[in-house]
XYZ file of C-alpha atoms in Angstrom:
696
model
C 102.684 129.735 196.757
C 104.107 127.457 199.080
C 102.638 126.711 202.354
C 104.050 123.591 204.145
C 103.181 123.426 207.546
C 104.797 120.689 209.706
C 103.056 117.428 209.351
C 106.238 115.576 209.489
C 105.346 113.595 206.919
C 102.919 111.468 204.772
C 100.949 107.659 203.192
C 98.620 105.649 201.789
C 96.679 103.374 203.461
C 95.496 103.194 207.555
C 97.717 100.274 209.516
C 96.314 98.790 212.120
C 97.218 99.909 215.730
C 100.601 97.894 216.072
C 100.498 98.790 220.182
C 101.215 95.757 223.172
C 98.388 96.624 224.605
C 94.712 98.020 223.473
C 94.277 101.845 223.045
C 92.855 103.397 226.040
C 92.211 107.016 225.071
C 92.490 109.170 221.991
C 94.947 111.514 220.313
C 94.899 115.384 222.092
C 96.332 118.893 221.098
C 98.636 118.705 223.752
C 100.064 115.083 222.226
C 100.524 116.934 219.138
C 102.838 119.462 221.083
C 104.726 116.400 222.520
C 105.501 114.876 219.305
C 108.839 113.895 218.325
C 110.273 113.236 214.789
C 113.506 112.513 212.860
C 114.104 115.597 210.818
C 117.784 115.058 209.198
C 119.710 112.124 208.731
C 123.180 111.645 207.261
C 124.883 108.588 206.992
C 129.150 108.197 207.544
C 131.297 107.717 204.249
C 131.688 103.564 205.467
C 128.355 103.426 206.489
C 129.507 102.066 209.480
C 127.791 105.099 211.578
C 124.056 106.928 210.380
C 124.109 110.874 212.556
C 120.468 111.550 212.960
C 118.235 114.862 214.148
C 115.214 113.883 216.527
C 113.532 117.786 216.318
C 110.455 117.707 219.427
C 108.969 121.476 220.349
C 109.957 122.359 223.479
C 107.161 121.864 226.402
C 105.631 124.937 226.973
C 103.146 123.011 229.310
C 106.366 121.908 232.009
C 107.571 125.119 231.723
C 109.804 125.097 229.439
C 111.020 128.310 227.151
C 109.108 128.835 224.606
C 110.138 129.078 220.747
C 110.759 126.715 218.010
C 111.497 122.931 217.409
C 114.684 121.914 219.215
C 116.842 119.418 217.628
C 119.259 116.840 219.202
C 121.574 115.272 217.561
C 122.398 111.239 217.935
C 124.342 108.753 216.574
C 123.118 105.089 215.362
C 125.442 101.737 214.392
C 122.178 99.507 214.400
C 118.504 99.484 214.748
C 117.437 101.107 217.980
C 120.860 101.969 219.133
C 120.864 105.311 219.263
C 122.969 107.781 221.362
C 122.637 111.337 222.022
C 126.325 113.190 221.522
C 125.687 116.749 222.900
C 123.732 118.481 226.285
C 119.934 117.569 226.138
C 119.699 122.026 225.553
C 121.318 121.915 222.858
C 119.833 122.118 218.843
C 121.607 122.141 215.948
C 120.960 122.324 212.278
C 123.312 120.928 208.817
C 124.891 118.221 210.775
C 126.732 116.282 208.216
C 130.193 113.842 208.440
C 134.004 115.119 207.145
C 135.189 112.881 204.650
C 137.413 110.819 206.663
C 134.419 109.803 208.823
C 136.030 111.001 212.049
C 133.856 114.141 212.834
C 129.978 115.089 212.901
C 129.555 118.557 211.905
C 126.709 121.205 212.575
C 125.952 124.383 212.910
C 125.330 125.703 216.674
C 125.544 128.665 218.251
C 126.667 129.105 221.131
C 125.429 131.527 224.087
C 126.523 135.067 223.033
C 127.988 134.151 219.647
C 126.602 134.149 216.429
C 125.970 130.499 214.599
C 129.206 128.727 213.833
C 130.416 124.848 212.370
C 130.917 122.932 215.590
C 132.723 119.556 215.032
C 132.021 115.447 217.699
C 134.361 113.313 217.211
C 132.076 110.320 215.449
C 133.996 107.269 218.186
C 133.020 110.269 221.288
C 134.739 112.924 223.113
C 134.391 116.591 223.618
C 132.659 119.046 220.794
C 134.994 121.908 219.154
C 134.435 124.869 217.389
C 135.251 124.009 213.764
C 135.170 127.172 212.236
C 133.356 130.243 212.102
C 133.019 134.057 210.720
C 133.498 136.762 213.234
C 131.074 139.313 211.707
C 128.431 136.604 210.209
C 127.073 133.899 210.606
C 127.761 130.581 208.799
C 124.055 129.984 206.998
C 125.941 126.364 204.693
C 129.292 124.278 204.722
C 131.078 122.053 202.043
C 133.737 119.623 203.685
C 136.745 119.533 201.361
C 137.566 115.460 200.135
C 140.605 115.752 202.799
C 138.684 117.190 205.125
C 141.583 120.164 205.754
C 139.010 122.665 204.745
C 135.350 124.049 205.285
C 133.819 126.207 203.169
C 131.085 128.103 204.315
C 127.925 130.420 202.869
C 127.967 132.915 205.787
C 125.384 136.202 206.003
C 126.799 139.534 205.038
C 128.549 141.042 207.792
C 127.121 142.943 210.694
C 127.004 146.417 210.277
C 128.078 147.624 213.881
C 127.334 151.524 212.579
C 123.579 150.777 211.593
C 123.193 149.278 214.558
C 124.655 151.846 216.822
C 122.378 154.316 215.147
C 119.524 151.899 216.000
C 119.673 152.304 219.235
C 119.769 155.744 219.361
C 116.055 155.441 217.598
C 117.542 155.480 214.376
C 115.898 152.477 212.844
C 114.564 153.883 209.329
C 114.141 150.957 207.401
C 114.395 151.056 203.259
C 111.625 148.368 201.927
C 113.712 145.856 199.785
C 116.652 147.618 199.439
C 117.972 146.756 203.327
C 119.180 143.062 202.390
C 122.967 141.947 201.693
C 124.378 139.178 200.101
C 125.711 136.263 201.513
C 129.422 134.938 201.605
C 131.852 132.771 200.579
C 134.526 131.763 202.983
C 136.862 128.911 202.873
C 138.574 127.938 206.323
C 141.848 125.936 207.364
C 140.112 122.766 209.883
C 142.675 121.976 212.917
C 142.416 122.747 216.354
C 141.630 125.861 216.762
C 139.386 127.817 214.092
C 140.609 129.515 211.648
C 141.121 132.959 212.522
C 141.501 134.254 209.132
C 138.929 132.724 206.576
C 139.809 133.497 202.801
C 136.617 135.128 201.074
C 136.016 134.108 198.086
C 134.005 136.542 195.606
C 130.569 135.129 194.317
C 127.908 136.582 192.395
C 123.848 137.356 193.729
C 122.847 135.541 196.422
C 124.847 132.424 197.167
C 122.639 129.543 198.975
C 123.907 125.721 198.338
C 127.437 125.147 197.619
C 128.662 121.410 196.391
C 132.757 121.077 195.593
C 133.742 118.833 192.807
C 136.779 116.084 192.912
C 140.118 117.723 192.921
C 138.495 120.707 194.570
C 139.187 123.427 192.635
C 135.534 123.421 191.424
C 132.428 123.983 192.682
C 128.710 123.981 191.408
C 126.602 127.318 193.996
C 123.558 128.472 193.733
C 122.580 131.385 193.741
C 119.899 134.251 193.077
C 119.784 137.845 192.018
C 118.730 139.016 195.184
C 118.219 137.869 198.887
C 114.445 138.361 198.191
C 111.837 136.143 198.553
C 110.013 136.379 194.488
C 114.136 135.867 193.350
C 114.222 132.470 195.464
C 111.394 131.277 193.560
C 112.098 132.731 190.000
C 115.269 133.056 189.134
C 117.812 130.705 190.994
C 120.714 129.555 189.038
C 122.965 126.898 189.347
C 126.556 128.009 188.332
C 130.178 126.182 187.580
C 132.668 128.427 189.798
C 136.491 128.686 190.218
C 137.124 128.426 194.468
C 140.219 130.405 193.265
C 138.454 133.741 192.517
C 134.991 133.187 192.399
C 134.522 133.210 188.421
C 131.974 131.986 186.824
C 132.738 129.117 184.610
C 129.842 127.670 183.415
C 125.855 129.070 184.237
C 123.977 125.802 183.695
C 120.565 125.788 182.146
C 118.479 125.443 185.457
C 114.912 126.007 185.034
C 112.865 128.850 186.835
C 112.068 126.764 190.080
C 115.024 124.881 191.596
C 114.581 122.427 194.359
C 117.360 119.774 195.739
C 120.418 119.328 193.558
C 123.060 116.476 193.490
C 126.540 116.369 191.900
C 127.839 112.736 190.855
C 130.579 110.753 192.628
C 132.421 111.437 189.584
C 132.032 115.396 189.154
C 130.198 114.669 185.632
C 126.714 115.146 186.077
C 124.436 117.560 188.152
C 120.695 116.104 189.108
C 118.197 118.368 189.880
C 114.712 118.065 191.120
C 113.192 121.448 189.521
C 110.381 123.135 187.075
C 110.309 122.688 182.878
C 109.717 126.405 182.415
C 108.753 129.780 184.931
C 105.316 128.765 185.008
C 105.616 124.951 185.773
C 103.694 125.317 189.186
C 106.448 123.724 191.116
C 110.010 122.094 191.289
C 109.108 118.346 190.370
C 110.784 116.754 187.535
C 114.255 115.164 187.740
C 116.581 116.052 185.039
C 120.344 115.593 184.550
C 123.041 118.633 183.705
C 126.184 117.170 182.081
C 128.926 119.226 183.676
C 131.046 119.530 180.134
C 128.634 120.236 177.336
C 125.769 121.857 179.824
C 123.178 119.931 178.440
C 120.116 119.614 180.131
C 117.942 116.346 179.854
C 114.641 115.982 181.676
C 114.206 112.358 182.707
C 110.368 112.444 183.626
C 108.830 115.001 182.207
C 104.922 114.922 181.918
C 105.019 112.355 184.030
C 102.104 111.713 186.669
C 104.006 111.944 189.880
C 106.913 114.010 191.497
C 110.134 113.867 192.360
C 110.755 114.836 195.543
C 114.563 113.968 196.338
C 117.067 112.395 195.395
C 121.330 110.889 195.602
C 123.607 109.606 194.259
C 125.362 105.973 195.151
C 128.858 105.608 194.872
C 128.411 103.146 192.156
C 126.687 106.215 189.724
C 123.665 104.921 190.007
C 120.983 107.995 191.394
C 118.013 106.539 193.724
C 115.180 109.328 193.764
C 111.951 109.066 195.823
C 108.894 109.720 193.601
C 105.604 110.503 194.654
C 102.836 109.351 192.883
C 99.762 111.144 194.456
C 99.626 109.796 197.770
C 102.030 106.402 197.180
C 105.478 107.050 197.589
C 108.487 104.438 195.593
C 112.240 105.146 195.453
C 113.006 104.696 192.201
C 116.903 103.702 190.269
C 118.440 105.088 187.396
C 120.881 104.347 185.537
C 122.651 106.167 182.906
C 119.473 108.123 182.671
C 116.661 104.860 182.302
C 114.738 103.022 185.272
C 116.414 100.108 186.269
C 114.110 99.115 188.994
C 111.481 100.719 191.544
C 110.860 99.983 195.215
C 107.301 100.817 196.502
C 106.808 102.602 199.769
C 103.711 100.352 200.701
C 102.553 101.769 203.897
C 105.000 103.993 204.437
C 105.574 107.277 202.702
C 108.944 108.497 201.877
C 109.556 111.682 202.271
C 114.445 112.129 201.955
C 117.489 109.795 201.088
C 120.820 109.599 202.098
C 123.020 107.068 201.294
C 127.014 106.212 202.274
C 129.182 102.629 202.341
C 126.804 101.216 199.688
C 123.903 101.339 202.419
C 120.624 103.467 201.800
C 118.445 105.045 204.599
C 115.427 106.641 204.777
C 113.469 109.207 206.396
C 109.537 108.206 206.177
C 106.078 108.013 207.889
C 103.351 105.816 208.801
C 99.536 106.649 208.514
C 100.131 106.080 212.765
C 103.599 107.460 213.130
C 105.729 110.296 212.271
C 108.476 110.283 210.293
C 111.599 108.059 211.108
C 114.784 106.544 210.458
C 114.301 103.595 207.794
C 117.401 101.187 206.026
C 116.523 99.075 202.490
C 117.519 95.907 202.925
C 116.388 92.885 200.519
C 114.011 95.304 199.157
C 112.469 96.310 202.394
C 112.297 98.976 204.749
C 113.981 98.399 207.968
C 113.355 100.733 211.068
C 115.630 101.641 212.349
C 114.283 104.308 214.995
C 111.453 104.187 217.427
C 109.900 107.348 218.972
C 106.566 108.597 220.526
C 105.874 105.167 222.089
C 102.897 106.365 224.409
C 100.921 106.198 221.023
C 100.554 102.987 221.704
C 97.741 104.239 224.294
C 96.072 106.334 221.521
C 92.682 104.772 219.374
C 93.165 106.385 215.913
C 90.514 106.841 212.803
C 90.767 104.480 210.330
C 92.986 106.190 207.646
C 92.017 105.218 203.650
C 92.083 106.707 200.116
C 89.095 108.349 198.917
C 88.360 108.800 195.065
C 85.623 110.610 193.360
C 83.836 112.461 189.637
C 84.843 116.018 190.084
C 81.169 117.395 188.044
C 83.170 118.272 185.014
C 84.103 114.573 185.323
C 88.144 114.853 186.408
C 89.576 112.228 188.723
C 90.212 113.264 192.488
C 91.314 111.741 195.038
C 92.701 112.695 198.811
C 93.114 110.985 202.565
C 90.158 110.399 204.457
C 90.336 110.061 208.234
C 87.452 108.344 209.854
C 86.439 109.134 213.427
C 87.487 106.661 215.955
C 85.003 103.624 216.125
C 83.888 104.390 212.714
C 81.161 106.526 210.976
C 77.724 107.244 212.726
C 74.605 106.620 211.132
C 73.468 109.604 209.413
C 77.233 110.843 208.977
C 80.237 112.293 211.258
C 80.645 116.084 211.230
C 83.036 116.839 208.645
C 86.459 119.016 208.521
C 87.611 119.524 204.396
C 91.489 119.788 205.477
C 92.863 121.876 201.764
C 96.767 122.020 201.843
C 98.297 125.488 200.622
C 99.950 125.943 197.307
C 98.200 125.113 195.544
C 101.127 123.499 194.764
C 101.477 120.634 197.426
C 100.044 117.727 197.696
C 98.362 114.538 200.445
C 99.610 111.755 201.073
C 98.944 108.999 203.093
C 101.342 109.504 206.264
C 101.707 110.746 209.196
C 98.605 113.787 208.897
C 98.072 115.863 212.142
C 100.231 118.550 213.057
C 99.026 122.047 214.875
C 97.472 123.273 212.104
C 96.196 120.051 210.776
C 93.283 118.139 212.914
C 93.672 115.167 211.667
C 93.588 112.300 214.341
C 93.242 114.815 217.136
C 90.039 115.842 215.194
C 89.385 111.621 214.797
C 88.597 111.416 218.376
C 86.427 113.991 218.884
C 84.304 112.619 216.580
C 84.389 114.176 213.036
C 85.477 112.764 209.371
C 88.738 114.668 208.226
C 89.158 115.131 204.339
C 92.136 116.095 202.694
C 91.848 116.812 199.026
C 94.265 116.112 196.267
C 92.301 119.111 194.189
C 93.066 120.612 190.646
C 96.873 122.239 190.972
C 98.232 120.252 193.408
C 101.277 118.619 192.867
C 101.885 114.269 192.773
C 100.403 113.916 189.595
C 101.735 115.581 186.619
C 102.177 119.020 185.692
C 99.350 119.122 183.429
C 97.170 118.310 186.421
C 99.334 121.118 188.871
C 98.605 123.545 185.815
C 94.782 123.005 185.684
C 94.522 125.724 188.667
C 96.262 128.506 186.578
C 94.392 131.664 185.373
C 91.732 130.174 186.694
C 91.251 131.027 190.460
C 88.462 129.040 192.382
C 87.414 127.772 189.336
C 87.935 124.145 189.099
C 90.139 123.997 191.990
C 87.652 125.482 194.690
C 84.220 123.750 192.831
C 86.267 120.309 193.371
C 85.958 121.067 197.038
C 82.538 121.206 197.248
C 82.182 118.408 194.971
C 84.134 116.693 197.996
C 81.481 117.562 200.623
C 78.666 115.765 197.788
C 81.020 112.529 196.758
C 81.620 112.312 200.967
C 77.662 113.396 201.791
C 76.720 110.722 198.917
C 78.653 107.697 200.743
C 76.983 108.324 204.154
C 80.280 109.280 205.317
C 79.469 113.411 205.862
C 76.712 115.341 207.431
C 75.497 117.471 204.697
C 74.542 120.301 207.335
C 77.744 119.740 209.044
C 80.533 120.336 207.036
C 83.396 122.897 207.568
C 86.953 123.971 206.026
C 90.199 124.732 207.452
C 93.617 125.599 205.726
C 96.409 127.516 206.074
C 97.580 129.854 203.422
C 95.236 128.553 199.886
C 93.388 126.639 201.887
C 93.322 129.403 203.661
C 92.057 131.332 200.704
C 90.040 128.373 200.054
C 88.296 128.402 203.373
C 87.317 132.031 202.480
C 85.576 131.602 199.460
C 83.890 128.747 201.216
C 83.139 131.445 203.948
C 81.561 133.772 201.421
C 81.160 133.036 197.992
C 80.285 129.252 198.724
C 78.591 130.249 202.184
C 75.672 127.780 201.678
C 77.580 124.407 201.757
C 79.587 125.377 204.526
C 78.621 125.548 208.974
C 81.941 126.716 209.747
C 85.536 127.483 208.567
C 89.311 127.710 210.236
C 91.008 130.038 208.575
C 95.204 130.678 208.702
C 97.425 133.158 206.807
C 94.570 133.158 204.142
C 94.167 135.174 201.124
C 90.817 137.531 201.026
C 91.670 140.259 198.328
C 93.804 138.990 195.159
C 94.372 142.939 194.500
C 95.557 144.008 197.657
C 97.613 141.100 198.240
C 99.539 141.854 194.617
C 100.705 144.306 195.912
C 101.836 143.547 199.206
C 102.989 140.223 198.782
C 106.213 139.042 198.829
C 106.539 136.511 195.762
C 104.438 139.044 192.677
C 106.244 137.722 190.073
C 105.581 134.122 191.345
C 101.793 134.792 191.951
C 101.989 136.006 188.157
C 103.528 133.038 186.770
C 102.139 130.337 188.523
C 98.794 131.182 189.774
C 97.004 134.244 188.059
C 99.221 134.197 184.421
C 98.294 137.980 184.688
C 98.750 141.278 186.277
C 96.178 142.549 188.161
C 95.981 145.688 185.698
C 95.194 143.450 183.224
C 91.809 143.193 184.603
C 90.859 144.899 188.011
C 87.045 143.909 188.258
C 88.138 140.015 187.578
C 90.582 139.903 190.132
C 88.003 141.213 192.485
C 85.049 138.655 191.661
C 87.842 135.527 192.319
C 88.398 137.495 196.203
C 86.622 135.940 199.401
C 86.188 139.618 199.835
C 83.984 141.003 197.132
C 81.527 138.574 198.388
C 81.229 138.841 202.099
C 77.022 140.205 201.615
C 76.965 136.688 201.541
C 78.597 135.757 204.331
C 76.871 133.154 206.935
C 79.399 131.005 208.192
C 80.987 131.293 211.222
C 84.812 131.874 210.824
C 87.583 131.829 213.213
C 90.394 134.127 211.065
C 94.204 133.255 212.394
C 97.611 134.991 211.575
C 100.922 136.015 212.021
C 101.515 139.712 212.221
C 104.948 139.001 210.496
C 103.255 137.345 207.689
C 105.575 138.793 204.283
C 103.746 136.010 202.206
C 99.396 136.416 202.631
C 100.543 140.011 204.718
C 97.876 140.069 207.710
C 96.317 142.959 206.243
C 94.688 140.023 204.305
C 92.789 139.213 207.423
C 91.915 142.301 208.971
C 90.605 143.210 205.890
C 88.222 140.340 204.906
C 87.080 140.661 208.820
C 86.158 143.966 209.109
C 84.183 143.542 205.833
C 81.994 141.153 206.938
C 81.828 141.996 210.587
C 80.246 145.453 209.268
C 78.068 143.555 206.658
C 76.998 140.903 208.127
C 77.418 141.520 211.539
C 75.848 139.298 213.017
C 77.436 136.320 211.318
C 79.848 134.435 214.549
C 83.363 136.322 213.292
C 86.974 136.196 214.984
C 90.025 137.344 214.066
C 93.191 136.708 216.170
C 96.948 137.811 215.687
C 100.130 136.112 216.682
C 102.981 138.412 217.625
C 106.124 137.992 215.930
C 104.942 134.867 213.930
C 105.395 134.744 209.758
C 103.467 132.298 206.938
C 102.596 130.215 209.534
C 103.039 129.503 213.560
C 106.833 128.822 214.255
C 107.004 128.891 218.382
C 105.740 125.688 220.396
C 103.144 128.362 222.666
C 101.432 129.738 219.407
C 100.728 126.531 217.829
C 99.029 125.095 221.135
C 96.791 127.811 221.217
C 96.266 127.667 217.260
C 94.995 124.314 217.882
C 92.992 124.687 220.450
C 91.668 127.748 218.948
C 90.616 125.330 215.650
C 89.181 122.392 217.636
C 86.911 125.319 219.644
C 85.742 126.659 217.056
C 84.706 123.553 215.126
C 83.314 122.287 218.498
C 80.847 125.630 218.738
C 79.665 125.301 215.259
C 80.657 122.691 213.812
C 79.987 119.243 215.226
C 76.710 121.176 216.707
C 75.518 122.228 212.703
C 74.697 126.168 215.025
C 75.580 128.430 213.036
C 73.985 130.986 215.344
C 75.390 129.835 218.224
C 77.227 132.319 221.047
C 81.127 133.615 220.603
C 82.895 131.019 221.871
C 85.216 132.798 225.254
C 88.470 134.198 223.971
C 90.917 133.180 226.192
C 90.356 129.401 226.048
C 90.823 128.790 230.161
C 94.885 128.121 230.579
C 95.901 128.862 234.043
C 99.518 130.378 233.944
C 100.936 129.458 237.410
C 102.960 132.935 238.580
C 107.445 132.311 238.982
C 107.981 132.437 242.181
C 110.958 134.880 243.723
C 113.259 132.274 244.329
C 113.085 130.642 241.053
C 115.141 132.252 238.593
C 113.960 135.407 235.950
C 114.393 132.847 233.204
C 112.182 130.285 234.475
C 108.912 130.498 232.394
C 105.721 129.645 234.101
C 104.051 126.656 234.452
C 100.809 125.923 233.577
C 98.316 124.241 235.340
C 95.456 123.813 233.826
C 94.651 123.873 230.189
C 91.610 124.541 228.330
C 88.263 122.472 228.923
C 86.850 122.893 225.372
C 82.588 122.373 224.365
């Protein structure tokens, strides 16, 4: 199960703060809310310009309307030369250049309309709608080589009759049967949108389209159904005829399929995928010969993870590789490694190329994602956001390595408290990533659910471990957790605690844990089965009962294929014994549980089950359950993110920093005060927060 809380990049060693003036303060939850980050990059065909989207959360503390990330579109022709192309209130997605370089395209929904493809001249000028589907949203698109046509992947047609029935109260939902397939259309590009795009029937649930040279065929990525389980286990790459949608060839894709890129000559497909049905994640680079269908794994078995790839104009393939907490940019020529450029203090995340130029998104320990150009084997920074970070004093970030009890080498990222580690050790938060098929790196490691530098500013050390099950160290390392829930993966976390205590970094009495999804599972386990080891826990969208989770999650086959390697009915008792709920008789660790009400990956019943069991069996243990309405597997909207961050910090300050497991529950309201909207102010204006929480 994959869970990717937005942390805006990743890296190896802490960098010194490079500021014009000495830092004057530490980082706060309010700072996290106002961070800006480069979220996507596209290079013009001739390499003369780069389109960039900059993501930020709405500032709900200043009255902006609550919601998810907003992404503004900018254009750069040189370093530090960003020019906004659209009004500030427009948030766009899926940017690209027309092949002739004249237009920058993007997805956007005008007020009262559905998502459509829009364009703005690269040379400047007004935006215009390029293509739309009247009865559905455009979800993805691809340009024809002559810039005269757009191929659109659109949602299923809106069922107007069903909408009318729902308004009359007939709104029953038939579970896993109501979802409908996406559609493929071809639309001519002209002065006005094509009024009658041509529909091309395609098999399954289409998600990605790559046009092949000549424009008559394409590679389509499709799953059997819209179900999440199928997207994890059963996506296929198909060569289709664009005239009628016929499948000309089914490519031998693995069950896990990530990034795909078509070579400039259309003869090869680069895929980042798994190698078999039990491979935990898509981390192996593979090349498919489209004429023969032959698949060749390139780096199978290597102690690394392929992250993103891009074909260059000269036929070489550039690939971002993560080696544990480090990253490199590797170049392949004919399937052989030509050269490799170390990211050094950067962690590379995504790569784009055009006109002989290469750009990457990357972060370092003290800055979220920015855009860099590769020049003379060095990465030149083009964008500079969050200048106010120069005011912030950062805790030193570095790699920490230790050996688990069975001798396995484990590493992770350690963030020391601002000002250094005190005598006797600091209170320590072990921040456990989800998946577990993910990995921590040494880049930017602070987010709404990741305490990082905010905790460091409050005197905590934070450790982000790449425990067994993590990617980035090869498939064998990632598979060590399979069929062995909790051991060795969660004993690795106890061993991390002991190693950090032995190194004088952590205070043995004041070690806590947090994490989301699988990290939430680890936290629930720490607060129950391992309660004697941990002084406080903050569990987010986590697992408490492996039996009931299987029956309610949207990825049962993924759970069986890459985690349990068995069905629950193969060993009901065994499944219970790797469930935190089974050990609530031991629960003495103060535990804050937070969960989204609309989570389908780890349904909110998991939170409620653990809360109820501890509440009844251990009524003296400090315990709180917080639900976030309309949030899913992770909080997407600004207010819920800010609220989560405040509650996490408040809980750790109450129980972990003090080392007092029996302290009274902190206030539940956080001290936020909203100023009512005055009658003369527009009704849609959001309230302004006059004061924020005064945390312990």
